[in-house]
Coordinates of C-alpha atoms in Angstrom, one line a residue:
M317 CA -40.5 2.6 -33.3
F318 CA -37.2 4.2 -34.1
V319 CA -38.1 7.2 -32.0
V320 CA -39.2 5.3 -29.0
L321 CA -36.9 2.2 -28.9
P322 CA -33.8 3.9 -27.4
I323 CA -35.6 5.7 -24.5
V324 CA -37.9 2.8 -23.5
A325 CA -34.8 0.4 -23.7
G326 CA -33.1 3.1 -21.6
F327 CA -35.6 2.6 -18.7
L328 CA -34.7 -0.8 -18.4
I329 CA -31.1 0.2 -17.5
F330 CA -32.5 1.2 -14.0
F331 CA -33.5 -2.5 -13.3
F332 CA -29.7 -3.5 -13.8
P333 CA -27.5 -4.0 -10.7
H334 CA -26.2 -1.0 -9.4
R335 CA -22.4 -2.0 -10.0
G336 CA -22.9 -3.9 -13.2
N337 CA -21.1 -1.4 -15.2
K338 CA -19.8 -3.8 -17.8
V339 CA -23.4 -5.2 -18.4
I340 CA -24.8 -1.6 -18.7
R341 CA -22.0 -0.5 -21.1
W342 CA -22.7 -3.5 -23.5
Y343 CA -26.5 -3.4 -23.1
T344 CA -26.4 0.4 -24.3
L345 CA -24.0 -0.4 -27.0
Y346 CA -26.3 -3.2 -28.1
I347 CA -29.4 -1.0 -28.3
C348 CA -27.6 1.7 -30.3
I349 CA -26.3 -0.9 -32.8
V350 CA -29.7 -2.5 -33.2
E351 CA -31.3 1.0 -33.6
L352 CA -28.8 1.9 -36.2
L353 CA -29.2 -1.4 -38.0
L354 CA -33.0 -1.1 -38.2
I355 CA -32.8 2.5 -39.5
T356 CA -30.5 1.5 -42.1
Y357 CA -32.5 -1.6 -43.1
A358 CA -35.8 0.4 -43.4
F359 CA -34.1 3.2 -45.4
S360 CA -32.4 0.5 -47.7
Y361 CA -35.5 -1.5 -48.5
Y362 CA -38.5 0.9 -48.1
F363 CA -37.2 4.4 -48.9
Q364 CA -37.6 5.6 -52.6
F365 CA -34.5 7.9 -53.0
E366 CA -35.9 9.5 -56.2
D367 CA -39.1 10.6 -54.4
P368 CA -38.9 14.1 -52.9
L369 CA -42.1 13.7 -50.8
I370 CA -42.4 12.5 -47.2
Q371 CA -42.1 8.7 -46.9
L372 CA -42.4 6.1 -44.1
A373 CA -45.1 8.4 -42.5
E374 CA -46.8 8.0 -39.2
D375 CA -49.8 10.1 -38.3
Y376 CA -51.6 9.3 -35.0
K377 CA -53.6 11.5 -32.7
W378 CA -51.6 11.4 -29.5
I379 CA -53.2 13.8 -26.9
A380 CA -56.8 14.8 -27.9
F381 CA -57.0 17.4 -25.4
F382 CA -54.3 19.5 -26.9
D383 CA -55.1 18.2 -30.4
L384 CA -51.4 16.9 -30.6
Y385 CA -50.4 14.5 -33.3
W386 CA -47.6 12.0 -33.4
R387 CA -46.7 13.0 -36.9
L388 CA -43.5 11.6 -38.3
G389 CA -42.0 11.2 -41.7
I390 CA -38.7 11.0 -43.7
D391 CA -37.5 12.7 -46.9
G392 CA -34.1 13.0 -48.6
F393 CA -33.0 15.9 -46.4
S394 CA -33.6 14.3 -43.0
L395 CA -32.3 10.9 -44.1
G396 CA -28.7 11.9 -43.7
P397 CA -28.9 13.6 -40.2
I398 CA -30.8 10.5 -38.9
L399 CA -28.0 8.3 -40.1
L400 CA -25.3 10.6 -38.8
T401 CA -27.1 10.6 -35.3
G402 CA -27.2 6.7 -35.3
F403 CA -23.7 6.5 -36.2
I404 CA -22.2 9.1 -33.8
T405 CA -24.3 8.1 -30.9
T406 CA -23.2 4.4 -31.3
L407 CA -19.6 5.5 -31.4
A408 CA -20.1 8.1 -28.5
T409 CA -21.3 5.2 -26.4
L410 CA -18.2 3.2 -27.1
A411 CA -16.2 6.3 -26.4
A412 CA -17.9 6.5 -22.9
W413 CA -16.5 3.2 -21.9
P414 CA -14.2 4.4 -19.1
I415 CA -17.3 6.2 -17.3
T416 CA -18.1 4.1 -14.2
R417 CA -19.7 6.7 -11.9
D418 CA -23.5 6.6 -11.9
S419 CA -23.2 4.6 -14.9
R420 CA -26.9 3.7 -15.2
L421 CA -27.9 7.3 -15.3
F422 CA -25.1 8.2 -17.8
H423 CA -26.2 5.5 -20.2
F424 CA -29.9 6.3 -19.9
L425 CA -29.2 10.0 -20.7
M426 CA -27.3 8.9 -23.9
L427 CA -30.2 6.8 -25.0
A428 CA -32.7 9.5 -24.2
M429 CA -30.7 11.9 -26.4
Y430 CA -30.8 9.4 -29.2
S431 CA -34.6 9.2 -29.1
A432 CA -34.9 13.1 -29.0
Q433 CA -32.5 13.7 -31.9
I434 CA -34.2 10.9 -34.2
G435 CA -37.6 12.4 -33.2
L436 CA -36.5 15.9 -34.1
F437 CA -35.1 15.0 -37.6
S438 CA -38.3 13.0 -38.4
S439 CA -40.9 15.2 -37.0
Q440 CA -43.6 16.6 -39.4
D441 CA -45.4 18.6 -36.7
L442 CA -44.2 21.8 -35.2
L443 CA -45.5 21.0 -31.6
L444 CA -43.7 17.7 -31.8
F445 CA -40.5 19.3 -33.2
F446 CA -40.6 21.6 -30.2
I447 CA -41.1 18.8 -27.7
M448 CA -38.1 16.9 -29.2
W449 CA -36.0 19.9 -29.2
E450 CA -36.8 20.4 -25.4
L451 CA -36.3 16.8 -24.6
E452 CA -32.6 17.2 -25.8
L453 CA -31.9 19.9 -23.2
I454 CA -32.3 18.1 -19.7
P455 CA -29.9 15.1 -20.7
V456 CA -27.3 17.5 -22.0
Y457 CA -27.5 19.7 -18.7
L458 CA -27.2 16.7 -16.6
L459 CA -24.3 15.1 -18.7
L460 CA -22.5 18.5 -18.3
S461 CA -23.2 19.1 -14.6
M462 CA -22.5 15.5 -13.4
W463 CA -19.6 14.3 -15.6
G464 CA -18.0 17.6 -16.8
G465 CA -14.7 19.4 -15.7
K466 CA -14.0 21.7 -12.7
K467 CA -16.3 24.5 -14.2
R468 CA -19.1 22.0 -15.1
L469 CA -21.7 23.9 -13.2
Y470 CA -21.0 27.1 -14.7
S471 CA -20.9 25.6 -18.5
A472 CA -24.0 23.6 -17.6
T473 CA -26.0 26.8 -16.4
K474 CA -24.8 28.8 -19.3
F475 CA -25.8 26.1 -21.7
I476 CA -29.3 25.9 -20.2
L477 CA -30.0 29.6 -20.1
Y478 CA -29.0 30.0 -23.6
T479 CA -30.8 27.0 -25.2
A480 CA -33.9 27.3 -23.0
G481 CA -34.1 31.0 -23.8
G482 CA -33.9 30.2 -27.5
S483 CA -36.6 27.6 -27.1
V484 CA -39.1 30.3 -25.9
F485 CA -38.8 31.9 -29.3
L486 CA -39.2 28.5 -31.1
L487 CA -42.6 27.9 -29.0
M488 CA -43.8 31.5 -29.8
G489 CA -43.2 31.0 -33.5
A490 CA -44.8 27.6 -33.6
L491 CA -47.9 28.8 -31.8
G492 CA -48.1 31.9 -34.1
I493 CA -48.0 29.7 -37.2
A494 CA -50.6 27.2 -35.9
L495 CA -53.0 29.9 -34.8
Y496 CA -52.9 32.2 -37.8
G497 CA -55.6 32.2 -40.3
S498 CA -57.4 29.0 -39.1
N499 CA -60.4 28.4 -37.0
E500 CA -58.8 25.0 -35.9
P501 CA -55.0 25.4 -35.0
T502 CA -52.8 23.1 -36.8
F503 CA -49.1 22.4 -36.3
N504 CA -48.7 20.3 -39.5
F505 CA -45.7 21.1 -41.5
E506 CA -47.3 20.3 -44.7
T507 CA -50.2 22.7 -44.1
S508 CA -48.1 25.4 -42.7
A509 CA -45.9 25.1 -45.9
N510 CA -48.9 25.7 -48.0
Q511 CA -50.2 28.6 -46.0
S512 CA -49.4 32.3 -46.9
Y513 CA -48.8 35.1 -44.5
P514 CA -48.5 38.8 -44.7
V515 CA -44.9 39.7 -45.3
G516 CA -44.7 41.5 -41.9
L517 CA -46.0 38.6 -40.0
E518 CA -43.8 36.2 -41.8
I519 CA -40.7 38.3 -41.0
F520 CA -41.8 38.4 -37.3
F521 CA -42.1 34.5 -37.3
Y522 CA -38.9 34.3 -39.1
I523 CA -36.9 36.2 -36.5
G524 CA -38.2 34.1 -33.8
F525 CA -37.3 30.9 -35.3
L526 CA -33.9 32.4 -36.5
I527 CA -32.9 33.3 -32.7
A528 CA -33.9 29.9 -31.5
F529 CA -31.9 28.1 -34.3
A530 CA -28.9 30.7 -34.1
V531 CA -28.4 29.7 -30.4
K532 CA -28.4 26.1 -31.3
S533 CA -26.2 26.2 -34.5
P534 CA -24.4 28.5 -32.9
I535 CA -24.5 31.8 -34.9
I536 CA -22.5 34.6 -33.6
P537 CA -23.1 36.6 -31.2
L538 CA -25.1 33.8 -29.6
H539 CA -22.3 31.3 -29.7
T540 CA -20.5 31.9 -26.4
W541 CA -22.1 28.8 -24.6
L542 CA -20.3 26.5 -27.0
P543 CA -16.7 26.9 -26.1
D544 CA -17.5 26.8 -22.4
T545 CA -19.6 23.7 -22.9
H546 CA -17.1 21.8 -24.9
G547 CA -14.3 22.9 -22.6
E548 CA -15.8 21.2 -19.7
A549 CA -18.0 18.3 -21.1
H550 CA -16.7 14.6 -21.2
Y551 CA -15.4 13.9 -24.5
S552 CA -18.2 11.4 -25.4
T553 CA -20.8 14.4 -24.7
C554 CA -18.7 16.7 -26.9
M555 CA -19.1 14.1 -29.7
L556 CA -22.9 14.2 -29.5
L557 CA -22.7 18.1 -29.2
A558 CA -20.5 18.7 -32.3
G559 CA -21.7 15.8 -34.4
I560 CA -25.5 16.1 -33.8
L561 CA -26.6 19.0 -31.6
L562 CA -25.2 21.9 -33.6
K563 CA -26.8 20.3 -36.7
M564 CA -30.3 20.4 -35.2
G565 CA -30.1 24.3 -35.5
A566 CA -28.9 24.1 -39.2
Y567 CA -31.6 21.5 -39.9
G568 CA -34.4 23.8 -38.3
L569 CA -33.1 26.7 -40.5
I570 CA -33.7 24.8 -43.5
R571 CA -36.8 22.8 -42.5
I572 CA -38.8 25.7 -41.0
N573 CA -37.2 29.1 -41.9
M574 CA -36.6 28.2 -45.5
E575 CA -39.7 25.8 -46.2
L576 CA -42.4 27.5 -44.2
L577 CA -41.3 31.1 -44.5
P578 CA -39.8 31.5 -48.0
H579 CA -40.5 35.2 -48.6
A580 CA -38.9 36.3 -45.2
H581 CA -35.9 33.8 -46.2
S582 CA -35.4 35.8 -49.4
I583 CA -35.3 38.8 -47.4
F584 CA -33.0 37.7 -44.7
S585 CA -30.6 35.6 -46.9
P586 CA -28.2 38.4 -47.7
W587 CA -27.8 39.0 -44.0
L588 CA -27.3 35.3 -43.3
I589 CA -24.5 35.2 -45.9
I590 CA -22.9 38.4 -44.2
I591 CA -23.2 36.8 -40.7
G592 CA -21.8 33.4 -42.1
V593 CA -18.6 35.2 -43.6
M594 CA -18.2 37.2 -40.4
Q595 CA -18.5 33.8 -38.4
I596 CA -15.9 32.2 -40.7
I597 CA -13.4 34.9 -40.1
Y598 CA -14.2 35.8 -36.4
A599 CA -13.9 32.2 -35.3
A600 CA -10.8 31.3 -37.5
S601 CA -8.9 34.4 -36.0
T602 CA -10.2 33.7 -32.3
S603 CA -9.3 30.0 -32.3
P604 CA -5.5 30.5 -32.3
G605 CA -5.8 32.5 -28.9
Q606 CA -7.4 29.6 -27.1
R607 CA -5.0 27.7 -24.9
N608 CA -7.7 24.9 -24.1
L609 CA -7.5 22.3 -26.7
K610 CA -11.3 21.5 -26.6
K611 CA -12.1 25.3 -26.9
R612 CA -9.9 25.7 -29.9
I613 CA -11.7 22.8 -31.5
A614 CA -15.1 24.3 -30.6
Y615 CA -14.1 27.6 -32.2
S616 CA -13.3 25.6 -35.3
S617 CA -16.8 24.3 -35.3
V618 CA -18.2 27.9 -35.1
S619 CA -16.0 28.7 -38.1
H620 CA -17.3 25.6 -40.1
M621 CA -21.0 26.4 -39.4
G622 CA -20.4 29.7 -41.2
F623 CA -20.3 27.6 -44.4
I624 CA -23.5 26.1 -43.6
I625 CA -25.2 29.4 -43.2
I626 CA -23.8 30.8 -46.4
G627 CA -25.0 27.7 -48.3
I628 CA -28.5 28.1 -46.7
G629 CA -28.4 31.9 -47.6
S630 CA -27.3 31.4 -51.2
I631 CA -30.8 30.2 -52.2
S632 CA -29.4 27.8 -55.0
D633 CA -29.4 24.2 -55.6
M634 CA -25.6 23.8 -55.4
G635 CA -25.4 26.1 -52.3
L636 CA -28.0 24.2 -50.4
N637 CA -26.7 20.8 -51.2
G638 CA -23.3 22.0 -50.2
A639 CA -24.7 23.1 -46.7
I640 CA -26.3 19.5 -46.3
L641 CA -23.0 17.9 -47.1
Q642 CA -21.1 20.3 -44.8
I643 CA -23.8 19.2 -42.0
L644 CA -22.7 15.7 -42.4
S645 CA -19.1 16.3 -43.0
H646 CA -18.6 18.4 -39.9
G647 CA -20.8 15.9 -37.9
F648 CA -18.2 13.3 -38.5
I649 CA -14.9 15.5 -38.3
G650 CA -16.1 17.6 -35.3
A651 CA -17.0 14.3 -33.3
A652 CA -13.6 12.8 -34.3
L653 CA -11.5 15.5 -33.1
F654 CA -13.2 15.9 -29.8
F655 CA -12.9 12.1 -29.2
L656 CA -9.0 12.3 -30.0
A657 CA -8.6 15.2 -27.8
G658 CA -10.3 13.3 -25.0
T659 CA -8.2 10.2 -25.5
G660 CA -5.1 12.4 -25.3
Y661 CA -6.4 14.0 -22.1
D662 CA -6.8 10.5 -20.7
R663 CA -3.2 9.9 -21.0
I664 CA -1.4 13.2 -20.0
R665 CA -4.4 14.8 -18.0
R666 CA -3.6 18.1 -19.7
L667 CA -5.8 20.2 -21.9
Y668 CA -3.9 23.5 -22.2
L669 CA -1.8 23.5 -25.4
D670 CA 1.1 25.5 -23.7
E671 CA 1.8 22.6 -21.4
M672 CA 1.9 19.9 -24.1
G673 CA 4.4 18.9 -26.6
G674 CA 6.5 15.8 -27.6
M675 CA 3.5 13.5 -27.8
A676 CA 4.2 12.1 -31.3
P677 CA 6.9 9.6 -30.5
L678 CA 4.9 8.4 -27.5
M679 CA 1.5 8.0 -29.1
Q680 CA 2.0 7.5 -32.9
K681 CA -1.4 6.1 -33.6
L682 CA -3.0 9.0 -31.9
F683 CA -0.7 11.5 -33.7
T684 CA -1.5 9.8 -37.1
T685 CA -5.3 9.9 -36.6
F686 CA -5.2 13.3 -35.2
S687 CA -3.2 14.6 -37.9
I688 CA -5.3 13.2 -40.7
L689 CA -8.6 14.4 -39.1
S690 CA -7.2 17.9 -38.5
L691 CA -6.2 18.1 -42.3
A692 CA -9.8 17.0 -43.1
S693 CA -11.1 19.8 -40.9
L694 CA -9.0 22.2 -42.9
A695 CA -10.7 20.9 -46.2
L696 CA -7.9 18.9 -47.7
P697 CA -8.9 17.5 -51.2
G698 CA -9.8 13.8 -50.8
M699 CA -11.7 14.6 -47.6
S700 CA -15.4 15.4 -47.1
G701 CA -14.8 18.9 -45.9
F702 CA -13.3 19.8 -49.2
F703 CA -16.1 19.1 -51.5
A704 CA -18.6 20.6 -48.9
E705 CA -16.8 24.0 -48.8
L706 CA -16.1 24.0 -52.6
I707 CA -19.7 23.4 -53.4
V708 CA -20.9 26.0 -51.1
F709 CA -18.5 28.3 -53.1
F710 CA -19.8 27.3 -56.4
G711 CA -23.4 27.7 -55.0
L712 CA -22.9 31.2 -54.0
I713 CA -21.1 32.1 -57.4
S714 CA -23.9 30.3 -59.5
G715 CA -26.8 31.7 -57.7
Q716 CA -28.9 34.2 -59.4
K717 CA -29.9 36.3 -56.4
Y718 CA -26.8 38.3 -55.9
L719 CA -24.8 40.7 -58.0
L720 CA -21.4 39.8 -59.5
T721 CA -19.4 42.3 -57.3
T722 CA -21.2 41.1 -54.2
K723 CA -20.3 37.4 -55.1
I724 CA -16.7 38.2 -55.6
L725 CA -16.4 40.2 -52.3
I726 CA -18.0 37.4 -50.4
T727 CA -15.9 34.7 -52.1
I728 CA -12.7 36.7 -51.2
L729 CA -13.8 37.1 -47.7
M730 CA -14.6 33.3 -47.6
A731 CA -11.1 32.6 -48.9
V732 CA -9.6 34.7 -46.2
G733 CA -11.2 32.4 -43.5
M734 CA -10.1 29.3 -45.4
I735 CA -6.5 30.7 -45.2
L736 CA -6.7 31.3 -41.5
T737 CA -8.0 27.7 -40.8
P738 CA -4.7 25.9 -41.4
I739 CA -3.0 28.5 -39.1
Y740 CA -4.9 27.4 -36.0
L741 CA -5.2 23.7 -36.8
L742 CA -1.5 23.2 -37.8
S743 CA -0.3 25.3 -34.7
M744 CA -2.5 23.2 -32.6
L745 CA -0.8 19.9 -34.1
R746 CA 2.7 21.5 -33.6
Q747 CA 2.1 22.5 -29.9
M748 CA 0.7 19.0 -29.1
F749 CA 3.0 16.6 -30.8
Y750 CA 6.3 18.3 -31.6
G751 CA 9.1 19.8 -29.5
Y752 CA 10.2 18.3 -26.2
K753 CA 8.2 17.9 -23.0
L754 CA 9.0 15.6 -20.1
F755 CA 5.7 14.5 -18.3
N756 CA 6.6 13.2 -15.0
T757 CA 3.6 13.9 -12.9
P758 CA 2.1 11.0 -10.8
N759 CA -1.2 10.8 -12.8
S760 CA 0.5 10.7 -16.3
Y761 CA 0.8 7.6 -18.0
F762 CA 1.8 6.7 -21.6
F763 CA 0.4 4.1 -24.1
D764 CA -0.9 4.5 -27.5
S765 CA -4.5 4.2 -28.7
G766 CA -5.9 0.9 -27.7
P767 CA -8.1 -1.3 -30.0
R768 CA -11.4 0.3 -28.8
E769 CA -10.1 3.9 -29.3
L770 CA -8.5 2.9 -32.7
F771 CA -11.8 1.3 -33.8
V772 CA -13.8 4.7 -33.1
S773 CA -11.1 6.8 -34.9
I774 CA -11.1 4.6 -38.1
S775 CA -14.9 4.2 -38.1
I776 CA -15.3 8.0 -38.4
L777 CA -12.3 8.5 -40.7
L778 CA -13.8 5.9 -43.2
P779 CA -17.0 8.0 -44.0
V780 CA -14.9 11.1 -44.1
I781 CA -12.6 9.6 -46.8
S782 CA -15.5 8.0 -48.5
I783 CA -17.5 11.3 -49.0
G784 CA -14.4 13.0 -49.9
I785 CA -13.8 10.5 -52.9
Y786 CA -17.3 10.0 -53.7
P787 CA -19.7 12.8 -52.5
D788 CA -22.4 12.0 -55.0
F789 CA -23.8 9.4 -52.6
V790 CA -24.8 12.1 -50.1
F791 CA -26.0 14.3 -53.1
S792 CA -28.3 11.3 -54.3
L793 CA -30.1 11.6 -50.9
S794 CA -30.8 15.3 -50.8
I795 CA -30.7 16.6 -54.5
D796 CA -34.5 15.8 -55.3
R797 CA -35.6 17.2 -52.0
V798 CA -33.6 20.5 -52.4
E799 CA -34.9 20.9 -56.0
A800 CA -38.5 20.6 -54.6
I801 CA -37.9 23.1 -52.0
L802 CA -36.3 25.7 -54.2
S803 CA -38.8 25.1 -57.2
N804 CA -41.9 25.2 -54.9
Y805 CA -41.1 28.1 -52.9
F806 CA -38.5 30.4 -54.5
Y807 CA -38.4 29.8 -58.3
R808 CA -42.1 29.8 -58.9

């Protein structure tokens, strides 16, 4: 029900009056809120948090000819991303309030993405996982190409080429796992997790999945679509991209690469950590050179994803829990920064930092929220990013897999990346809000954040601070599942 409700409700939008923009907006927001409340209710009353196994399962034969099953289920790991999806999508719908052109199609695409994301995070079948992965691509492509900036067609084409190319490797890996060692092919996650493969074949499968998830995460050098996409997309689309889409790649790395292919993951984990460190430093050092505000924030996303990769590669309880916390933390912070960048653009019609300045006295509420969330992005204590990065550090140091000298070297390099982070974030704030700038172009108009924009900003800020003060809530969701993954496949 949770998977099909948004997209089925979305089809009804096309029966609305063509110019009923207000009705369409309220209807879409209502569907998002109902979906989020239903998910929260089901998890609160029917989900056993101390049980690491799959719960709330559905298992139906969908298409008999292809032997395709509608196989869904939730565990402590998928719980957080699903709640994040509902929360961010609801706020992104509210953020898209100014969209009036082709409003019916725009809001239908938002709801279609909602269904695809919930479906992916709850899939317990490799083929269904692939279908939900692909279902995400078309809405993002249309949202980019129809409601983007001046170079929207270029960025949309680049996005679809990268992600569709990565999807080919995902499909090949899924088919390989399903067909290996069985007279009857099966895409069931549970069956595949208990299947043993020759090491060479497992490595082959692992590389295929890694390429697919590296594009989506993104992992360097397959990241170049991300700054272009964020630079041109409407900020409500950017919220979905930064808050949820990137997390699908990290989710796949844990759910498929780590759970289904543990021996190959043990082999590749040192390389993942090296790539993660390189990503933190590279993106943090490249970001200050970006004149476009949204591209600078996009590179900060690439840098923060490096901590998730290191946590996954650490193969330790603490490191993996830190990676899951960072998935949620950056989902909130990344979505908030793109929303605030977009609301600033609505006022001054400028995206290039060297054309900005002196905005603080004119937009004090925007300045305050932007500053707080930028500090959250640089892992200020008391914010969610601080505990996420700190626990990834501890997870790497306390893990048993690596030598002490290796741990020290990696930690020093991670610290260098963390030192670079305040440089590009604080310089961004200085260029935007301080100094003197006279905006006298006809399209410029000044007023501070309105009630709707302030509501979205505060709604995202509250969980960022709450997790920063009490991160144990997030750990209570995932800790049993993480322990089960590591004990079943790595510590035995």
